[in-house]
Short mmCIF file of C-alpha atoms and ligand atoms in Angstrom, two decimals:
data_model
loop_
_atom_site.label_atom_id
_atom_site.label_comp_id
_atom_site.label_asym_id
_atom_site.label_seq_id
_atom_site.Cartn_x
_atom_site.Cartn_y
_atom_site.Cartn_z
CA MET A 216 17.44 26.91 -6.88
CA SER A 217 18.14 30.56 -6.17
CA ASN A 218 15.72 31.62 -3.42
CA LYS A 219 14.69 34.77 -5.29
CA TYR A 220 12.54 32.75 -7.68
CA GLU A 221 9.90 30.11 -7.50
CA ALA A 222 9.04 27.71 -10.29
CA VAL A 223 5.52 27.11 -11.57
CA ILE A 224 4.88 23.84 -13.33
CA GLY A 225 1.83 22.37 -15.03
CA LEU A 226 1.89 18.91 -16.58
CA GLU A 227 0.04 17.52 -19.56
CA VAL A 228 0.05 13.73 -19.43
CA HIS A 229 -1.09 11.72 -22.44
CA VAL A 230 -2.06 8.16 -21.74
CA GLU A 231 -2.99 5.54 -24.24
CA LEU A 232 -6.31 4.02 -23.21
CA LYS A 233 -6.38 0.23 -23.08
CA SER A 234 -8.79 -0.52 -25.88
CA LYS A 235 -8.20 -3.32 -28.39
CA THR A 236 -9.29 -1.11 -31.27
CA LYS A 237 -8.71 2.51 -32.24
CA ILE A 238 -10.92 5.39 -31.16
CA PHE A 239 -12.77 5.97 -34.46
CA CYS A 240 -12.23 2.73 -36.43
CA SER A 241 -11.72 -0.98 -35.76
CA CYS A 242 -7.98 -1.19 -36.51
CA SER A 243 -5.86 -2.88 -33.83
CA THR A 244 -4.06 -0.73 -31.28
CA GLU A 245 -1.38 -3.31 -30.52
CA PHE A 246 2.13 -1.93 -30.08
CA GLY A 247 4.69 -2.81 -32.77
CA GLY A 248 3.73 -4.44 -36.05
CA GLU A 249 5.18 -3.75 -39.51
CA PRO A 250 4.84 -0.03 -40.27
CA ASN A 251 1.54 1.01 -41.86
CA THR A 252 -0.16 -2.40 -41.54
CA ARG A 253 -2.74 -1.43 -38.87
CA VAL A 254 -4.49 1.23 -40.87
CA CYS A 255 -7.72 1.86 -42.77
CA PRO A 256 -9.30 4.80 -44.64
CA VAL A 257 -10.58 6.30 -41.35
CA CYS A 258 -7.29 6.42 -39.45
CA LEU A 259 -5.41 7.37 -42.62
CA GLY A 260 -7.76 10.33 -42.95
CA MET A 261 -9.01 9.57 -46.48
CA PRO A 262 -11.57 12.10 -47.69
CA GLY A 263 -15.10 10.88 -47.09
CA ALA A 264 -14.19 8.17 -44.53
CA MET A 265 -16.55 8.45 -41.55
CA PRO A 266 -15.38 8.02 -37.94
CA ARG A 267 -17.44 6.09 -35.34
CA LEU A 268 -16.75 6.54 -31.65
CA ASN A 269 -15.52 3.46 -29.73
CA LYS A 270 -17.72 3.02 -26.62
CA LYS A 271 -14.95 1.27 -24.66
CA VAL A 272 -12.80 4.41 -24.93
CA VAL A 273 -15.55 6.52 -23.35
CA GLU A 274 -15.95 3.97 -20.57
CA LEU A 275 -12.20 4.03 -19.81
CA ALA A 276 -12.23 7.84 -19.80
CA ILE A 277 -15.13 7.94 -17.33
CA ARG A 278 -13.40 5.37 -15.13
CA THR A 279 -10.30 7.56 -15.09
CA GLY A 280 -12.33 10.65 -14.24
CA LEU A 281 -13.97 8.91 -11.30
CA GLY A 282 -10.57 7.65 -10.09
CA LEU A 283 -9.28 11.23 -10.18
CA ASN A 284 -12.17 12.62 -8.12
CA ALA A 285 -13.44 14.56 -11.12
CA GLU A 286 -16.75 15.57 -12.68
CA ILE A 287 -17.88 13.85 -15.83
CA THR A 288 -19.21 16.12 -18.57
CA LYS A 289 -22.47 14.47 -19.51
CA ASN A 290 -22.93 16.37 -22.73
CA CYS A 291 -19.72 16.68 -24.62
CA HIS A 292 -18.53 16.55 -28.20
CA PHE A 293 -15.38 16.36 -30.34
CA ASP A 294 -13.56 19.18 -32.09
CA ARG A 295 -11.05 19.48 -34.88
CA LYS A 296 -7.69 20.82 -33.83
CA ASN A 297 -6.23 22.05 -37.11
CA TYR A 298 -2.53 21.85 -37.83
CA TYR A 299 -0.22 20.90 -40.65
CA TYR A 300 2.38 18.24 -40.01
CA PRO A 301 3.23 14.95 -41.75
CA ASP A 302 2.15 12.78 -38.79
CA MET A 303 -1.53 13.61 -39.45
CA PRO A 304 -2.77 13.33 -43.05
CA LYS A 305 -6.19 14.85 -42.24
CA ASN A 306 -4.42 18.05 -41.20
CA TYR A 307 -6.46 18.08 -38.04
CA GLN A 308 -6.56 15.99 -34.91
CA THR A 309 -9.95 14.95 -33.62
CA SER A 310 -9.88 16.02 -29.99
CA GLN A 311 -12.07 17.69 -27.39
CA PHE A 312 -11.42 21.37 -27.04
CA TYR A 313 -14.68 22.99 -25.90
CA SER A 314 -16.09 20.24 -23.70
CA PRO A 315 -13.52 17.86 -22.20
CA ILE A 316 -15.12 14.72 -20.77
CA ILE A 317 -13.40 15.19 -17.39
CA ARG A 318 -13.17 18.37 -15.29
CA ASN A 319 -12.14 19.55 -11.83
CA GLY A 320 -10.38 16.53 -10.42
CA TYR A 321 -7.42 16.33 -8.10
CA LEU A 322 -4.61 14.12 -6.97
CA ASP A 323 -2.91 14.15 -3.57
CA ILE A 324 0.82 13.59 -3.61
CA GLU A 325 3.35 13.23 -0.84
CA VAL A 326 6.76 14.87 -1.01
CA ASP A 327 9.14 15.00 1.97
CA GLY A 328 6.44 13.83 4.32
CA THR A 329 3.89 16.51 3.46
CA THR A 330 0.76 15.94 1.44
CA LYS A 331 -0.02 18.33 -1.36
CA ARG A 332 -3.08 18.54 -3.58
CA VAL A 333 -2.54 19.02 -7.30
CA ASN A 334 -5.69 20.04 -9.13
CA ILE A 335 -6.51 18.45 -12.43
CA SER A 336 -8.17 21.07 -14.58
CA PHE A 337 -9.54 18.71 -17.19
CA ALA A 338 -8.87 15.67 -19.33
CA HIS A 339 -10.03 15.10 -22.87
CA MET A 340 -10.21 12.21 -25.30
CA GLU A 341 -8.36 12.43 -28.58
CA GLU A 342 -6.71 10.36 -31.27
CA ASP A 343 -2.99 9.80 -31.40
CA ALA A 344 -1.05 10.92 -34.47
CA GLY A 345 1.25 8.79 -36.62
CA LYS A 346 4.82 8.28 -35.56
CA LEU A 347 7.71 10.04 -37.26
CA ILE A 348 11.00 8.21 -37.18
CA HIS A 349 13.88 10.62 -37.55
CA ALA A 350 17.15 9.39 -39.02
CA GLY A 351 19.69 9.31 -36.21
CA ASP A 352 16.87 9.70 -33.66
CA ASN A 353 17.43 13.43 -33.33
CA ILE A 354 14.73 15.66 -34.76
CA LEU A 355 17.04 18.66 -34.97
CA GLU A 356 19.80 16.90 -36.91
CA ALA A 357 17.88 14.34 -39.01
CA ASP A 358 18.12 14.77 -42.79
CA GLN A 359 15.14 12.50 -43.37
CA SER A 360 12.12 11.17 -41.48
CA LEU A 361 9.79 8.20 -42.06
CA VAL A 362 6.18 7.98 -41.01
CA ASP A 363 4.26 5.02 -39.56
CA PHE A 364 0.48 5.43 -39.19
CA ASN A 365 -0.11 2.33 -37.02
CA ARG A 366 -0.38 4.64 -34.04
CA ALA A 367 -2.72 7.11 -35.78
CA GLY A 368 -6.15 6.84 -34.17
CA VAL A 369 -4.97 5.07 -31.01
CA PRO A 370 -7.16 6.46 -28.19
CA LEU A 371 -5.53 8.93 -25.84
CA LEU A 372 -6.64 10.74 -22.77
CA GLU A 373 -4.80 14.00 -22.14
CA ILE A 374 -4.80 14.83 -18.44
CA VAL A 375 -4.01 18.48 -17.75
CA SER A 376 -2.94 19.63 -14.30
CA ALA A 377 -3.41 23.13 -12.96
CA PRO A 378 -0.13 25.06 -12.58
CA ASP A 379 0.04 23.88 -8.96
CA ILE A 380 3.39 22.11 -9.02
CA ARG A 381 6.41 23.96 -7.62
CA THR A 382 9.46 21.69 -7.76
CA PRO A 383 10.99 19.00 -10.01
CA GLU A 384 10.45 16.47 -7.19
CA GLU A 385 6.74 17.29 -6.97
CA ALA A 386 6.45 16.91 -10.75
CA ARG A 387 8.03 13.49 -10.61
CA GLU A 388 5.85 12.43 -7.69
CA TYR A 389 2.72 13.68 -9.46
CA VAL A 390 3.46 11.58 -12.54
CA ALA A 391 4.37 8.56 -10.40
CA ALA A 392 1.14 8.86 -8.41
CA LEU A 393 -0.94 9.40 -11.54
CA LYS A 394 0.70 6.41 -13.21
CA ALA A 395 -0.07 4.26 -10.16
CA ILE A 396 -3.75 5.26 -10.19
CA LEU A 397 -4.07 4.59 -13.91
CA GLU A 398 -2.51 1.15 -13.43
CA TYR A 399 -4.85 0.34 -10.54
CA LEU A 400 -7.81 1.47 -12.64
CA GLU A 401 -6.50 -0.74 -15.47
CA VAL A 402 -7.20 1.99 -18.01
CA SER A 403 -3.69 2.12 -19.47
CA ASP A 404 -0.44 0.14 -19.59
CA CYS A 405 1.43 3.32 -18.68
CA LYS A 406 4.71 2.21 -20.25
CA MET A 407 6.80 5.32 -20.61
CA GLN A 408 9.40 3.51 -22.71
CA GLU A 409 6.81 2.36 -25.26
CA GLY A 410 5.13 5.75 -25.18
CA SER A 411 1.80 4.65 -23.72
CA LEU A 412 2.35 7.37 -21.08
CA ARG A 413 3.92 10.62 -22.26
CA CYS A 414 4.38 13.81 -20.33
CA ASP A 415 4.85 17.42 -21.46
CA ALA A 416 5.98 19.84 -18.79
CA ASN A 417 5.10 23.54 -18.82
CA VAL A 418 7.63 25.46 -16.81
CA SER A 419 7.91 29.10 -15.79
CA ILE A 420 9.56 31.04 -13.01
CA ARG A 421 8.49 34.14 -11.08
CA PRO A 422 9.86 36.20 -8.20
CA VAL A 423 8.97 34.65 -4.85
CA GLY A 424 5.81 36.32 -3.57
CA SER A 425 4.41 37.09 -7.02
CA THR A 426 1.04 35.57 -7.87
CA GLU A 427 1.21 36.18 -11.61
CA LEU A 428 2.26 33.50 -14.03
CA GLY A 429 5.52 34.02 -15.88
CA THR A 430 6.15 33.17 -19.51
CA ARG A 431 6.43 29.42 -19.85
CA THR A 432 8.24 26.96 -22.01
CA GLU A 433 6.93 23.52 -22.81
CA LEU A 434 9.27 20.54 -22.47
CA LYS A 435 8.84 17.36 -24.50
CA ASN A 436 10.59 14.06 -25.09
CA MET A 437 11.04 12.81 -21.53
CA ASN A 438 10.96 9.01 -21.43
CA SER A 439 11.19 8.28 -17.73
CA LEU A 440 10.28 9.72 -14.35
CA ARG A 441 13.91 10.57 -13.89
CA ALA A 442 13.99 12.46 -17.18
CA ILE A 443 10.93 14.48 -16.11
CA GLU A 444 12.65 15.52 -12.90
CA ARG A 445 16.01 16.23 -14.55
CA SER A 446 14.61 18.19 -17.49
CA ILE A 447 12.52 20.44 -15.25
CA ARG A 448 15.44 21.03 -12.89
CA TYR A 449 17.64 22.02 -15.82
CA GLU A 450 14.95 24.24 -17.34
CA ILE A 451 14.35 26.17 -14.10
CA GLN A 452 18.07 26.91 -13.81
CA ARG A 453 18.24 27.94 -17.46
CA GLN A 454 15.31 30.34 -17.07
CA ILE A 455 16.78 31.87 -13.92
CA GLN A 456 20.04 32.44 -15.74
CA VAL A 457 18.32 34.09 -18.72
CA VAL A 458 16.39 36.42 -16.43
CA GLU A 459 19.40 37.20 -14.24
CA GLU A 460 21.35 38.17 -17.33
CA GLY A 461 18.62 40.63 -18.26
CA GLY A 462 17.07 38.47 -20.97
CA GLN A 463 13.49 37.37 -21.56
CA ILE A 464 12.03 33.87 -21.65
CA GLN A 465 10.71 32.96 -25.09
CA GLU A 466 7.41 31.11 -25.13
CA GLU A 467 8.55 28.02 -26.97
CA THR A 468 8.54 24.26 -27.12
CA ARG A 469 11.83 22.71 -26.07
CA THR A 470 13.05 19.15 -26.40
CA TRP A 471 14.89 17.27 -23.66
CA ASN A 472 18.24 15.94 -24.83
CA GLU A 473 18.82 12.99 -22.52
CA GLY A 474 22.42 12.43 -23.62
CA LYS A 475 23.51 16.01 -23.05
CA GLY A 476 21.21 16.57 -20.05
CA ILE A 477 19.87 19.85 -21.46
CA THR A 478 16.70 21.24 -23.04
CA GLU A 479 16.98 22.63 -26.58
CA ALA A 480 14.72 25.09 -28.39
CA MET A 481 12.55 23.28 -30.95
CA ARG A 482 9.84 25.69 -32.16
CA PRO A 483 7.85 28.69 -30.99
CA LYS A 484 4.90 27.56 -28.90
CA LEU A 485 1.55 27.47 -30.63
CA SER A 486 -1.29 28.69 -28.45
CA SER A 487 -4.76 27.25 -28.79
CA GLY A 488 -5.85 30.14 -31.01
CA HIS A 489 -3.42 28.97 -33.68
CA TYR A 490 -5.28 25.70 -34.03
CA ARG A 491 -8.61 27.26 -35.03
CA CYS A 492 -10.55 24.58 -33.22
CA PHE A 493 -14.14 23.94 -34.28
CA THR A 494 -16.72 21.26 -33.69
CA GLU A 495 -16.33 17.96 -35.53
CA HIS A 496 -19.71 17.42 -37.18
CA ASN A 497 -18.89 13.96 -38.53
CA LEU A 498 -19.40 12.68 -34.98
CA PRO A 499 -22.68 13.20 -33.13
CA PRO A 500 -22.58 14.92 -29.72
CA LEU A 501 -21.95 12.50 -26.90
CA ALA A 502 -24.63 12.16 -24.21
CA ILE A 503 -23.56 10.15 -21.17
CA ASP A 504 -26.33 9.04 -18.87
CA GLU A 505 -26.06 9.03 -15.09
CA ALA A 506 -26.88 5.33 -14.81
CA TRP A 507 -23.83 4.39 -16.87
CA ILE A 508 -21.57 6.61 -14.75
CA GLU A 509 -22.95 5.01 -11.58
CA GLU A 510 -22.44 1.53 -12.98
CA ILE A 511 -18.80 2.35 -13.73
CA ARG A 512 -18.41 3.90 -10.29
CA SER A 513 -19.73 0.79 -8.57
CA ASN A 514 -17.08 -1.30 -10.36
CA LEU A 515 -14.08 0.84 -9.43
CA PRO A 516 -11.23 -1.20 -7.95
CA GLU A 517 -9.33 -0.42 -4.76
CA LEU A 518 -7.00 2.53 -5.39
CA PRO A 519 -3.39 2.96 -4.12
CA GLU A 520 -4.28 5.04 -1.07
CA ALA A 521 -6.89 2.54 0.14
CA ARG A 522 -4.60 -0.38 -0.50
CA LYS A 523 -1.80 1.30 1.42
CA ARG A 524 -4.15 1.82 4.39
CA ARG A 525 -5.16 -1.83 4.24
CA LEU A 526 -1.54 -3.00 4.32
CA ILE A 527 -0.92 -0.80 7.36
CA ASP A 528 -4.13 -1.54 9.28
CA GLU A 529 -4.81 -5.16 8.40
CA VAL A 530 -1.44 -6.63 7.49
CA GLY A 531 0.57 -4.58 9.97
CA LEU A 532 3.22 -3.17 7.63
CA PRO A 533 5.03 0.05 8.57
CA GLU A 534 3.82 3.09 6.62
CA TYR A 535 7.06 3.31 4.64
CA ASP A 536 6.87 -0.30 3.44
CA ALA A 537 3.21 0.06 2.55
CA LYS A 538 3.97 3.12 0.45
CA VAL A 539 6.80 1.51 -1.50
CA ILE A 540 4.84 -1.66 -2.13
CA THR A 541 1.59 -0.04 -3.22
CA ALA A 542 3.34 2.47 -5.51
CA SER A 543 2.82 -0.11 -8.23
CA LYS A 544 -0.26 -2.33 -8.46
CA ARG A 545 1.77 -5.22 -9.81
CA LEU A 546 4.23 -4.99 -6.95
CA ALA A 547 1.35 -4.91 -4.45
CA ASP A 548 -0.15 -7.98 -6.15
CA PHE A 549 3.23 -9.72 -5.93
CA PHE A 550 3.33 -8.93 -2.21
CA ASP A 551 -0.21 -10.21 -1.56
CA GLU A 552 0.42 -13.42 -3.47
CA THR A 553 3.64 -14.09 -1.56
CA VAL A 554 2.00 -13.42 1.80
CA ALA A 555 -0.79 -15.84 0.89
CA GLU A 556 1.84 -18.60 1.00
CA TYR A 557 4.27 -17.26 3.59
CA SER A 558 2.63 -15.36 6.38
CA ASP A 559 5.45 -13.23 7.84
CA ALA A 560 4.43 -10.05 6.00
CA LYS A 561 7.29 -7.90 7.26
CA LYS A 562 9.87 -10.42 6.08
CA VAL A 563 8.18 -10.56 2.67
CA SER A 564 8.17 -6.78 2.41
CA ASN A 565 11.88 -6.62 3.34
CA TRP A 566 12.75 -9.08 0.61
CA ILE A 567 10.63 -7.26 -1.95
CA MET A 568 11.96 -3.82 -1.06
CA VAL A 569 15.60 -4.79 -0.80
CA GLU A 570 16.36 -7.82 -2.97
CA LEU A 571 13.57 -7.82 -5.54
CA LEU A 572 13.58 -4.09 -6.28
CA ARG A 573 17.37 -4.04 -6.40
CA LEU A 574 17.49 -6.84 -8.98
CA LEU A 575 14.63 -5.41 -11.07
CA ASN A 576 16.46 -2.12 -11.11
CA ALA A 577 19.88 -3.54 -11.87
CA LYS A 578 18.57 -5.70 -14.71
CA GLY A 579 16.14 -3.11 -16.06
CA ILE A 580 13.14 -5.46 -15.77
CA GLU A 581 9.56 -4.38 -15.01
CA ILE A 582 7.77 -6.23 -12.22
CA GLU A 583 5.28 -7.75 -14.69
CA ASP A 584 8.19 -9.44 -16.46
CA CYS A 585 9.80 -10.61 -13.22
CA PRO A 586 11.13 -14.17 -13.69
CA VAL A 587 10.62 -15.03 -10.01
CA ARG A 588 7.03 -15.93 -9.07
CA PRO A 589 5.54 -15.01 -5.66
CA GLY A 590 5.22 -18.71 -4.73
CA GLN A 591 8.94 -19.19 -5.36
CA LEU A 592 9.87 -16.35 -3.03
CA ALA A 593 7.56 -17.87 -0.38
CA GLN A 594 9.37 -21.22 -0.80
CA LEU A 595 12.76 -19.58 -0.40
CA LEU A 596 11.73 -17.84 2.82
CA ALA A 597 10.37 -21.08 4.24
CA MET A 598 13.69 -22.80 3.46
CA ILE A 599 15.56 -20.20 5.52
CA ASP A 600 13.20 -20.73 8.45
CA LYS A 601 13.73 -24.50 8.30
CA GLY A 602 17.50 -23.99 8.39
CA GLU A 603 17.96 -25.60 4.98
CA ILE A 604 19.83 -22.56 3.76
CA SER A 605 21.33 -19.52 5.46
CA GLY A 606 20.07 -15.98 4.89
CA LYS A 607 23.23 -15.20 2.98
CA MET A 608 22.90 -18.23 0.73
CA ALA A 609 19.29 -17.28 0.14
CA LYS A 610 20.38 -13.98 -1.39
CA ASP A 611 22.65 -15.73 -3.86
CA ILE A 612 19.97 -18.29 -4.67
CA PHE A 613 17.43 -15.51 -5.16
CA GLU A 614 19.66 -13.88 -7.75
CA LYS A 615 20.01 -17.22 -9.55
CA MET A 616 16.21 -17.67 -9.42
CA PHE A 617 16.02 -14.29 -11.06
CA ASP A 618 18.39 -15.30 -13.84
CA THR A 619 16.93 -18.74 -14.49
CA GLY A 620 13.30 -18.65 -13.28
CA LYS A 621 13.99 -21.96 -11.47
CA ASP A 622 12.57 -23.00 -8.07
CA PRO A 623 14.85 -22.46 -5.06
CA LYS A 624 14.74 -26.21 -4.22
CA THR A 625 15.92 -27.12 -7.71
CA LEU A 626 18.74 -24.60 -7.57
CA VAL A 627 19.91 -25.74 -4.14
CA GLU A 628 20.17 -29.30 -5.45
CA GLU A 629 21.75 -28.38 -8.78
CA LEU A 630 24.37 -26.21 -7.14
CA GLY A 631 24.90 -28.51 -4.18
CA LEU A 632 24.20 -25.60 -1.89
CA LYS A 633 22.37 -27.33 0.90
CA GLN A 634 23.21 -25.97 4.32
CA ILE A 635 25.14 -28.46 6.42
CA SER A 636 23.23 -29.03 9.67
CA ASP A 637 24.47 -32.53 10.31
CA THR A 638 26.25 -32.27 13.69
CA GLY A 639 28.62 -35.16 13.00
CA ALA A 640 29.88 -33.59 9.77
CA LEU A 641 30.21 -30.20 11.45
CA GLU A 642 32.16 -31.61 14.41
CA ALA A 643 34.65 -33.26 12.08
CA MET A 644 35.16 -30.01 10.20
CA ILE A 645 35.56 -28.02 13.40
CA ASP A 646 38.11 -30.47 14.80
CA GLU A 647 40.22 -29.99 11.69
CA VAL A 648 40.03 -26.23 11.93
CA LEU A 649 41.00 -26.29 15.62
CA ALA A 650 43.95 -28.58 14.95
CA ALA A 651 45.17 -26.29 12.16
CA ASN A 652 44.91 -23.10 14.24
CA PRO A 653 46.41 -23.76 17.70
CA LYS A 654 47.48 -20.12 18.07
CA SER A 655 43.90 -18.81 17.72
CA VAL A 656 42.63 -21.43 20.15
CA GLU A 657 45.15 -20.27 22.70
CA ASP A 658 44.34 -16.61 22.06
CA PHE A 659 40.68 -17.30 22.68
CA ARG A 660 41.38 -19.11 25.92
CA ASN A 661 43.45 -16.08 26.98
CA GLY A 662 40.38 -13.89 26.58
CA LYS A 663 40.74 -12.64 23.02
CA ASP A 664 37.16 -12.74 21.75
CA LYS A 665 38.24 -11.82 18.26
CA ALA A 666 39.83 -15.21 17.85
CA PHE A 667 36.41 -16.84 18.10
CA GLY A 668 35.12 -14.93 15.09
CA PHE A 669 38.21 -15.93 13.17
CA LEU A 670 37.63 -19.61 13.92
CA VAL A 671 33.98 -19.42 12.87
CA GLY A 672 35.16 -17.82 9.64
CA GLN A 673 37.60 -20.67 9.04
CA VAL A 674 34.86 -23.27 9.49
CA MET A 675 32.55 -21.38 7.13
CA ARG A 676 35.36 -21.24 4.61
CA ALA A 677 36.13 -24.93 4.91
CA SER A 678 32.45 -25.68 4.29
CA LYS A 679 32.29 -23.28 1.32
CA GLY A 680 29.75 -21.20 3.22
CA GLN A 681 27.36 -24.11 3.66
CA ALA A 682 27.76 -24.82 7.36
CA ASN A 683 24.78 -23.78 9.49
CA PRO A 684 26.32 -20.77 11.30
CA LYS A 685 24.15 -21.16 14.37
CA LEU A 686 25.27 -24.76 14.91
CA VAL A 687 28.91 -23.91 14.18
CA ASN A 688 28.77 -21.33 16.96
CA GLU A 689 27.25 -23.74 19.43
CA ILE A 690 29.62 -26.64 18.73
CA LEU A 691 32.67 -24.42 18.66
CA ARG A 692 31.81 -22.88 22.01
CA LYS A 693 31.32 -26.33 23.51
CA LYS A 694 34.63 -27.58 22.17
CA LEU A 695 36.59 -24.56 23.37
P1 ADP B 885 -1.94 24.86 -24.01
O1 ADP B 885 -2.62 25.75 -24.94
O2 ADP B 885 -0.48 24.86 -24.17
O3 ADP B 885 -2.46 23.46 -23.94
P2 ADP B 885 -3.07 25.34 -21.37
O4 ADP B 885 -3.50 26.66 -20.85
O5 ADP B 885 -4.10 24.35 -21.67
O6 ADP B 885 -2.13 25.58 -22.60
O7 ADP B 885 -2.07 24.76 -20.30
C1 ADP B 885 -1.34 23.64 -20.51
C2 ADP B 885 -0.56 23.33 -19.25
O8 ADP B 885 0.34 24.38 -18.96
C3 ADP B 885 -1.42 23.17 -18.02
O9 ADP B 885 -0.92 22.04 -17.32
C4 ADP B 885 -1.19 24.44 -17.24
O10 ADP B 885 -1.27 24.19 -15.86
C5 ADP B 885 0.22 24.79 -17.62
N1 ADP B 885 0.52 26.22 -17.58
C6 ADP B 885 -0.19 27.22 -18.11
N2 ADP B 885 0.42 28.39 -17.90
C7 ADP B 885 1.58 28.14 -17.24
C8 ADP B 885 2.66 28.92 -16.74
N3 ADP B 885 2.72 30.24 -16.92
N4 ADP B 885 3.66 28.29 -16.11
C9 ADP B 885 3.65 26.97 -15.94
N5 ADP B 885 2.67 26.18 -16.37
C10 ADP B 885 1.63 26.74 -17.03
MG1 MG B 886 -0.06 22.15 -24.45
ZN1 ZN B 887 -8.23 2.41 -38.94
#
C-alpha cells in the first residue's frame, strides 16, 4: 500500500445460529432440501401470520455475547427493516435496530506477533432472507433469477465490528478468530462455503494521520478467508487509485468477483435511514433475566485462548504449535484424542501440522470430515516407534489411510509394506549389494565417505524401501 494512506475497515459478520427450527416459526433450518419445502405462512410472510420467538435462538445469542466479552441488553425488542426485494415477501426483515441484544464486546487478534484489540460495537438477532439463484451465478449478467424460501426465517446473528481494522491481514485474522470462538461456543457451524458464516467488509481510506473516516464502500460475496483478504486488498488499491487520479469514492455496495480478482460496483449503498426501521409490534418486547444470563455463563466452554494456554502450560507444546492446533476446535479435539492414546505430544503436533493439514488442504476436506481417526494416527506413530515401519513409509501409509479410511496395520499387510528388521534377510541383501558394487566398496575403504551413502541407497532400493535403515547402517558398517 502507498504509505500516504491508511485503510479503515469494519466488518459485519452474519452467522447462522445452530437452532433446529427457524427464529419465528417451527420450520426446519437444515441446509439443502428441495426448494420451498421448508416453509410455512410465517416464514413466507403471509398477511396475518403471527411470529413467535424461538427461545433457543436467544440463548445462543446470549452465549455468543458472553464469549465476546460483551454486555447483554436485558430489555430489547425487534424492529422491521423495510425494503423491497424478491428474497423477502413481507417487504421487511424482522431484525433488531434500536436495541441489539449484544453491545460493547471485543476480540483480541494476533497479527505478526502483536496483539490487537478489535471492538465489537454490537450484534443483533434477525431472520435470514430467501435465496436468489441467478442464472449463470453472476448477479450482474443473469437474465433470470429463481427464489428459494427454505432459508427465509433461519436465525442469524449479525456481529458488527468497530472500524478498528487497518489491514487485509487483520481483517482475515479477525474473521478467523471470530469463527474459532463461535465454533468453540458451538453456536454456529460457521461454514463459509454453505453460507452459515458470511462477511461484509466496509472499506475506506484516509491520509495517514487523519482521524476522520473516509467514504466507504461495502464489499459482499466473499466465500472464504482468502477471499476476504484478497477483496479488501484489491479495494484499498482501487480506492487509492481513484483518489490519486483526482476522483471521489462513491458510497456503494460492491461485489467480489472471485474469478477476475476484482470488486465490481453493484448498487448505491443504502444507509439505515432508507430502511425506515420501526418497532415490530407483532412480537412482545424481550425481557432477559439476570439468572438466565448467569446460568448460560456458568456453562460456557473453554475458549481458544484458554485452550492454547493449557496446551502450552500443561502439555508442553511450543506456542506456535498450540496456536495452529487451537485455531479450530475440531483440530484441537483431534489432537487431544490422539494424545490420549499416544503420549508424545510434540510428535503428534508435528504430524497434525505437517501431514494432516497438508492433506486436508490438498484434498479440500474439512477436519470434521477427515477420514483418518485420532486412534489411527496414534497407532501409526506407535508402529514407527516399534520399528515396524520407517518414518518415510509412515508418510505414504498416512496418505493411503486418508484415501481409504483403513487402519495402518491393515494397510501395511495389504500392501506388503512391513519394514524388514530380520538381520538374516538384511545380511543376505547387503552381501548381494556389496558383490555387485566392488568399486564403491573400494572407494569407501580409500576414505570416500560418499560411497557409504550410495551403498545404503542400493540396499534400500533392493528392499523396495522396506529395509530398516538403522539396521542396514549397522550391518553395512560391520561388513565393511
Ligand atoms: P450500516 O448502516 O451500513 O450497517 P454501520 O454504521 O452500522 O452502517 O456500520 C457498518 C460497518 O461499517 C461497521 O462494521 C463499521 O465499523 C463500518 N464502518 C462504518 N463507517 C466506516 C468507514 N468510514 N470506513 C470503514 N468502515 C466503516
Ligand atoms: Mg451494513
Ligand atoms: Zn416457517
